[in-house]
Amino acid sequence: MTLKNIAVENLRRRKGRAFFVLIGLLISATTIVILISLVHAMKEDINHKLELYGANILILPKTESLSFSYGGLTLGGVPFYAAEIKEEDINKIKQIKNAANVAAVGPILLGPVVVNGHRLHMAGVDFRLLSILRPWWNIKGEIPPEKGAILGHDVARFLNLTPGDRFLINKQKLEVKGVIEKTGSQDDGLIFVPLPLAQEILGKKGHISMAEVAALCTGCPIPEMVRQIGEAIPGANVMAIEQVVKGRMETLNHFERFSYGISVLVLVIGSLMVLVTMMGSVKERTVEIGILSAMGFRKSHIIKTILLESGMISGMAGIMGYGTGFLATKIIVHFFSGGHGAQVLFNPFFAIGTLLLSLTVGLIASTYPAIMASRLDPNEALRAL
Amino acid sequence: MGMIIAENISKKYGDGDTAVIAVCNVTFSIGSGEFVSIMGESGSGKSTLLSIIGALNRPTTGKLIIDGTDIYSLTQDERADFRRKYMGFVFQNFYLIPYLTIAENVMLPLATIKEKKSKKRAMAKDALSLVGLSDKANRLPNEISGGEQERVAIARAIVNTPPLLLADEPTGNLDSKTGRSIMELIKRLNRDGMTVVMVTHNHEYATYGNRVLKVADGVLI
């Protein structure tokens, strides 16, 4: 017979109260696990969906200019240096530290062309990456495999061209394969052709004007990636499209703050439940505590016995809470995403964290009842019957 | 175990007009190996006196010296240690812990001492065999009779062989036949060398002691 035996036997043979404390902590632990796992899964899912927003980093050639004013009038900058980006430079992005966060890199070559006697702008792009870099495009027609063009909404209207029509571009005959529905952006005024064709038409083989990068956002440090790309391509001016990045982060942070707030609330309620139940238990066991004191149990022995009990229940609640929370999250995610959403994976660190959290809450909430029990006057306790 | 010396012990509950003097200026001594019965009517203060002797109830005034130690000059934890080493308690209501088996109840005073489990089990077995309940070791308290519960309480009180046994109306809830058998058991323990201080209001049971201390209105008469 040891203090541990007393605690174990009390829990084993007085299941009702032990069950109540267990349920209190189990609900807390499960709720926290569900919330945090759910938010984590949602973050992943949202990240995935946010990627559909397209590019969030721009790579432009570095230019330097001098501001020029004459007679008090500012006449704008005079460029004196313009670096060029070569197509092969883009491959260097694959070697940066955060290369795994790069979903797609889309090189673009821009240049003026003459179409049916009109001067217009043409953009050479990699049509295979359109679904990542321009996921919002609605195209009437098709995306050309090699030759052919996609026209922006305004250009198509201006030239009065529809899919299937042919037109001359710098003396090359091309077929309109698709027309983009109005986007409200600069894309409406551009003629899109495959990059190699644009390089051939413009006589800029191996050169590009800029590149767009779509970075995955699962913990992606966009400013850090901007720095890394800048170092990898010295002739480039790398910029993050701040609005998108900040928007993504803010959305994620909202979810995180919400879950932590609810978790704290649930923890407080759980610990209050433990406190009330343990206080009730101490009151119920006044005589028993009196007997133990009369038999020579020190204050510390009484405290230890009560904390052992709550520690065992809390530990059990922590383990069970992680298990039920994990399963519940899996079911919830599956139910809401139809099986195509984010994954919920077993996380041993989270499991240990849940166990420790449950133990801490259980022990802290039981400390006051344990101290109260240890302070019971054995004589008063025995007279209480 | 040396002498128990009580010097001018008084115990007052409450203050002012509502104050009750349970024990008033009591002085006595009990020698080692004695069996002393404290007798008195209900409310006479005999149980209060026993709880004071048992280091459970600090007197308002006076001193209690056991084996040369001024008990109430000790800290609460030191008094707990003293009780564990020197005293065994038997209560009128048995006070067995309902969720522990008979053997576990008997082993309770051993829970805080560092001893092998097998040794503790053997000590409990010896105590239970002394009170004639070896065969009921694995039962719960509600599965045995009142007389048996009292015997378990005695086994629990003597499991660590304390030199002093304090019994508060140990036969109060028992029929006369069972009561006598309990008294025989206590008398046997006393013959084996244990000092016994027993509170009772029963004249017959009081005569089992070598000496009777009569209490009325908190005063020894």
CSV table of N, CA and C in Angstrom, one decimal, chain A residues 1-6 9-14 285 287-288 290-301 309 374-385, chain B residues 13 48 51 55-57 76-78 80-81 83-84 87 89 91 93-101 103-105 107-113 117 120 140 156 160:
chain,number,residue,atom,x,y,z
A,1,MET,N,0.8,-1.2,0.0
A,1,MET,CA,0.0,0.0,0.0
A,1,MET,C,0.9,1.2,0.0
A,2,THR,N,0.7,2.1,-1.0
A,2,THR,CA,1.4,3.3,-1.1
A,2,THR,C,0.4,4.4,-1.4
A,3,LEU,N,0.9,5.7,-1.5
A,3,LEU,CA,0.0,6.8,-1.8
A,3,LEU,C,-0.6,6.6,-3.2
A,4,LYS,N,0.2,6.0,-4.1
A,4,LYS,CA,-0.3,5.8,-5.4
A,4,LYS,C,-1.4,4.8,-5.4
A,5,ASN,N,-1.3,3.7,-4.6
A,5,ASN,CA,-2.3,2.7,-4.5
A,5,ASN,C,-3.6,3.4,-4.0
A,6,ILE,N,-3.5,4.2,-3.0
A,6,ILE,CA,-4.7,4.9,-2.5
A,6,ILE,C,-5.4,5.7,-3.6
A,9,GLU,N,-6.9,3.2,-6.3
A,9,GLU,CA,-8.1,2.5,-5.8
A,9,GLU,C,-9.3,3.5,-5.7
A,10,ASN,N,-9.0,4.7,-5.3
A,10,ASN,CA,-10.0,5.7,-5.2
A,10,ASN,C,-10.7,6.0,-6.5
A,11,LEU,N,-9.8,6.1,-7.5
A,11,LEU,CA,-10.3,6.3,-8.9
A,11,LEU,C,-11.1,5.1,-9.4
A,12,ARG,N,-10.5,3.9,-9.1
A,12,ARG,CA,-11.1,2.7,-9.6
A,12,ARG,C,-12.5,2.4,-9.0
A,13,ARG,N,-12.6,2.7,-7.7
A,13,ARG,CA,-13.8,2.3,-7.0
A,13,ARG,C,-14.8,3.4,-6.9
A,14,ARG,N,-14.4,4.7,-7.2
A,14,ARG,CA,-15.3,5.8,-7.1
A,14,ARG,C,-15.3,6.4,-8.5
A,285,ARG,N,-14.8,13.7,1.1
A,285,ARG,CA,-13.8,12.8,1.7
A,285,ARG,C,-13.3,13.4,3.0
A,287,VAL,N,-14.0,13.1,6.1
A,287,VAL,CA,-13.7,12.1,7.2
A,287,VAL,C,-12.5,11.2,6.8
A,288,GLU,N,-12.5,10.8,5.6
A,288,GLU,CA,-11.4,10.0,5.1
A,288,GLU,C,-10.0,10.7,5.3
A,290,GLY,N,-9.5,13.0,7.4
A,290,GLY,CA,-9.3,13.1,8.9
A,290,GLY,C,-8.6,11.8,9.4
A,291,ILE,N,-9.1,10.6,8.9
A,291,ILE,CA,-8.6,9.3,9.3
A,291,ILE,C,-7.1,9.3,8.9
A,292,LEU,N,-6.8,9.7,7.6
A,292,LEU,CA,-5.4,9.6,7.1
A,292,LEU,C,-4.5,10.5,8.0
A,293,SER,N,-5.0,11.7,8.3
A,293,SER,CA,-4.2,12.6,9.2
A,293,SER,C,-4.0,11.9,10.6
A,294,ALA,N,-5.1,11.4,11.1
A,294,ALA,CA,-5.0,10.7,12.4
A,294,ALA,C,-3.9,9.6,12.4
A,295,MET,N,-3.8,8.9,11.3
A,295,MET,CA,-2.9,7.8,11.2
A,295,MET,C,-1.5,8.3,10.9
A,296,GLY,N,-1.3,9.6,10.8
A,296,GLY,CA,0.1,10.0,10.6
A,296,GLY,C,0.4,10.5,9.2
A,297,PHE,N,-0.6,10.8,8.4
A,297,PHE,CA,-0.3,11.3,7.1
A,297,PHE,C,0.1,12.8,7.3
A,298,ARG,N,1.2,13.2,6.7
A,298,ARG,CA,1.6,14.6,6.7
A,298,ARG,C,0.8,15.4,5.7
A,299,LYS,N,0.8,16.7,5.8
A,299,LYS,CA,0.1,17.6,4.8
A,299,LYS,C,0.6,17.2,3.4
A,300,SER,N,1.9,17.0,3.2
A,300,SER,CA,2.4,16.7,1.9
A,300,SER,C,1.9,15.4,1.4
A,301,HIS,N,1.6,14.4,2.3
A,301,HIS,CA,1.1,13.1,1.8
A,301,HIS,C,-0.3,13.3,1.3
A,309,GLU,N,-4.1,11.6,-8.0
A,309,GLU,CA,-5.4,11.2,-8.5
A,309,GLU,C,-5.7,12.1,-9.7
A,374,SER,N,-5.3,19.3,2.8
A,374,SER,CA,-4.2,19.1,3.7
A,374,SER,C,-4.3,20.0,5.0
A,375,ARG,N,-5.1,21.1,4.9
A,375,ARG,CA,-5.2,22.0,6.0
A,375,ARG,C,-6.4,21.5,6.9
A,376,LEU,N,-7.1,20.5,6.5
A,376,LEU,CA,-8.2,20.1,7.4
A,376,LEU,C,-7.7,19.6,8.7
A,377,ASP,N,-8.4,20.1,9.8
A,377,ASP,CA,-8.0,19.7,11.1
A,377,ASP,C,-8.5,18.3,11.3
A,378,PRO,N,-7.6,17.3,11.6
A,378,PRO,CA,-8.1,15.9,11.7
A,378,PRO,C,-9.2,15.7,12.7
A,379,ASN,N,-9.1,16.5,13.8
A,379,ASN,CA,-10.1,16.3,14.8
A,379,ASN,C,-11.5,16.8,14.4
A,380,GLU,N,-11.5,18.0,13.7
A,380,GLU,CA,-12.7,18.6,13.1
A,380,GLU,C,-13.2,17.6,12.0
A,381,ALA,N,-12.3,17.1,11.2
A,381,ALA,CA,-12.7,16.2,10.1
A,381,ALA,C,-13.4,15.0,10.7
A,382,LEU,N,-12.9,14.4,11.8
A,382,LEU,CA,-13.5,13.2,12.3
A,382,LEU,C,-14.8,13.5,13.0
A,383,ARG,N,-15.0,14.8,13.5
A,383,ARG,CA,-16.2,15.2,14.2
A,383,ARG,C,-17.3,15.5,13.1
A,384,ALA,N,-16.8,15.6,11.8
A,384,ALA,CA,-17.8,16.1,10.8
A,384,ALA,C,-18.8,15.1,10.5
A,385,LEU,N,-18.6,13.8,10.8
A,385,LEU,CA,-19.6,12.7,10.5
A,385,LEU,C,-20.8,12.8,11.3
B,13,TYR,N,-14.1,25.5,23.5
B,13,TYR,CA,-14.6,25.7,22.1
B,13,TYR,C,-15.4,27.0,22.1
B,48,THR,N,-13.1,14.5,23.9
B,48,THR,CA,-12.2,15.6,23.7
B,48,THR,C,-10.8,15.3,24.3
B,51,SER,N,-8.9,12.9,22.2
B,51,SER,CA,-8.3,13.5,21.0
B,51,SER,C,-7.1,14.3,21.4
B,55,ALA,N,-2.9,13.6,20.2
B,55,ALA,CA,-2.2,14.7,19.4
B,55,ALA,C,-3.0,15.2,18.2
B,56,LEU,N,-4.4,15.1,18.4
B,56,LEU,CA,-5.2,15.5,17.3
B,56,LEU,C,-5.9,16.9,17.6
B,57,ASN,N,-5.9,17.3,18.9
B,57,ASN,CA,-6.7,18.4,19.3
B,57,ASN,C,-5.9,19.2,20.3
B,76,GLN,N,2.8,20.6,13.0
B,76,GLN,CA,1.7,19.7,12.6
B,76,GLN,C,2.3,18.4,12.0
B,77,ASP,N,3.3,18.6,11.1
B,77,ASP,CA,3.9,17.5,10.5
B,77,ASP,C,4.7,16.6,11.5
B,78,GLU,N,5.3,17.2,12.5
B,78,GLU,CA,6.0,16.4,13.5
B,78,GLU,C,5.0,15.6,14.3
B,80,ALA,N,2.2,14.6,13.2
B,80,ALA,CA,1.7,13.5,12.3
B,80,ALA,C,2.7,12.3,12.4
B,81,ASP,N,4.0,12.7,12.3
B,81,ASP,CA,5.0,11.6,12.4
B,81,ASP,C,4.9,10.9,13.8
B,83,ARG,N,2.3,10.5,15.7
B,83,ARG,CA,1.1,9.7,15.7
B,83,ARG,C,1.4,8.4,15.0
B,84,ARG,N,2.0,8.5,13.8
B,84,ARG,CA,2.3,7.3,13.0
B,84,ARG,C,3.2,6.3,13.7
B,87,MET,N,1.1,5.8,17.9
B,87,MET,CA,-0.3,5.7,18.3
B,87,MET,C,-1.1,4.9,17.2
B,89,PHE,N,-5.3,4.3,16.4
B,89,PHE,CA,-6.6,4.8,16.8
B,89,PHE,C,-7.7,3.8,16.4
B,91,PHE,N,-11.9,4.0,16.3
B,91,PHE,CA,-13.0,4.9,16.4
B,91,PHE,C,-14.3,4.1,16.5
B,93,ASN,N,-17.1,4.8,15.1
B,93,ASN,CA,-17.7,4.6,13.7
B,93,ASN,C,-16.8,3.8,12.8
B,94,PHE,N,-15.8,3.2,13.3
B,94,PHE,CA,-14.9,2.4,12.5
B,94,PHE,C,-14.0,3.2,11.5
B,95,TYR,N,-14.7,4.1,10.8
B,95,TYR,CA,-14.0,4.9,9.8
B,95,TYR,C,-13.1,4.1,8.9
B,96,LEU,N,-13.7,3.0,8.4
B,96,LEU,CA,-12.9,2.3,7.3
B,96,LEU,C,-13.1,3.0,6.0
B,97,ILE,N,-12.2,3.0,5.1
B,97,ILE,CA,-12.3,3.7,3.9
B,97,ILE,C,-13.1,2.7,2.9
B,98,PRO,N,-14.2,3.2,2.5
B,98,PRO,CA,-15.1,2.2,1.8
B,98,PRO,C,-14.6,1.7,0.5
B,99,TYR,N,-13.7,2.4,-0.2
B,99,TYR,CA,-13.3,1.9,-1.5
B,99,TYR,C,-12.0,1.0,-1.4
B,100,LEU,N,-11.5,0.8,-0.2
B,100,LEU,CA,-10.4,0.0,-0.1
B,100,LEU,C,-10.8,-1.4,0.6
B,101,THR,N,-10.1,-2.4,0.2
B,101,THR,CA,-10.4,-3.7,0.8
B,101,THR,C,-10.0,-3.7,2.2
B,103,ALA,N,-7.8,-5.6,3.6
B,103,ALA,CA,-6.3,-5.7,3.7
B,103,ALA,C,-5.7,-4.3,3.4
B,104,GLU,N,-6.3,-3.6,2.4
B,104,GLU,CA,-5.8,-2.3,2.1
B,104,GLU,C,-6.1,-1.3,3.2
B,105,ASN,N,-7.2,-1.4,3.8
B,105,ASN,CA,-7.5,-0.5,5.0
B,105,ASN,C,-6.5,-0.7,6.1
B,107,MET,N,-3.5,-1.8,5.8
B,107,MET,CA,-2.2,-1.3,5.4
B,107,MET,C,-2.1,0.2,5.3
B,108,LEU,N,-3.2,0.9,5.5
B,108,LEU,CA,-3.2,2.4,5.3
B,108,LEU,C,-2.1,3.1,6.2
B,109,PRO,N,-1.9,2.8,7.4
B,109,PRO,CA,-0.8,3.5,8.2
B,109,PRO,C,0.6,3.2,7.7
B,110,LEU,N,0.7,2.2,6.8
B,110,LEU,CA,2.0,1.8,6.3
B,110,LEU,C,2.3,2.6,4.9
B,111,ALA,N,1.2,3.3,4.4
B,111,ALA,CA,1.3,3.9,3.1
B,111,ALA,C,2.5,4.9,3.0
B,112,THR,N,2.8,5.5,4.1
B,112,THR,CA,3.8,6.6,4.0
B,112,THR,C,5.1,6.1,4.4
B,113,ILE,N,5.3,4.9,4.8
B,113,ILE,CA,6.6,4.4,5.2
B,113,ILE,C,7.3,3.7,4.1
B,117,LYS,N,6.7,-3.9,-0.4
B,117,LYS,CA,5.2,-4.3,-0.5
B,117,LYS,C,5.0,-5.6,0.2
B,120,LYS,N,4.9,-5.1,3.9
B,120,LYS,CA,3.6,-4.5,4.3
B,120,LYS,C,2.5,-5.5,4.3
B,140,LEU,N,-14.6,-5.9,0.8
B,140,LEU,CA,-14.8,-4.4,1.0
B,140,LEU,C,-15.5,-4.3,2.4
B,156,ARG,N,-6.0,-2.3,11.9
B,156,ARG,CA,-5.4,-1.1,11.3
B,156,ARG,C,-4.6,-0.3,12.3
B,160,ASN,N,1.2,-1.4,12.6
B,160,ASN,CA,2.6,-0.9,12.7
B,160,ASN,C,3.1,-1.0,14.2
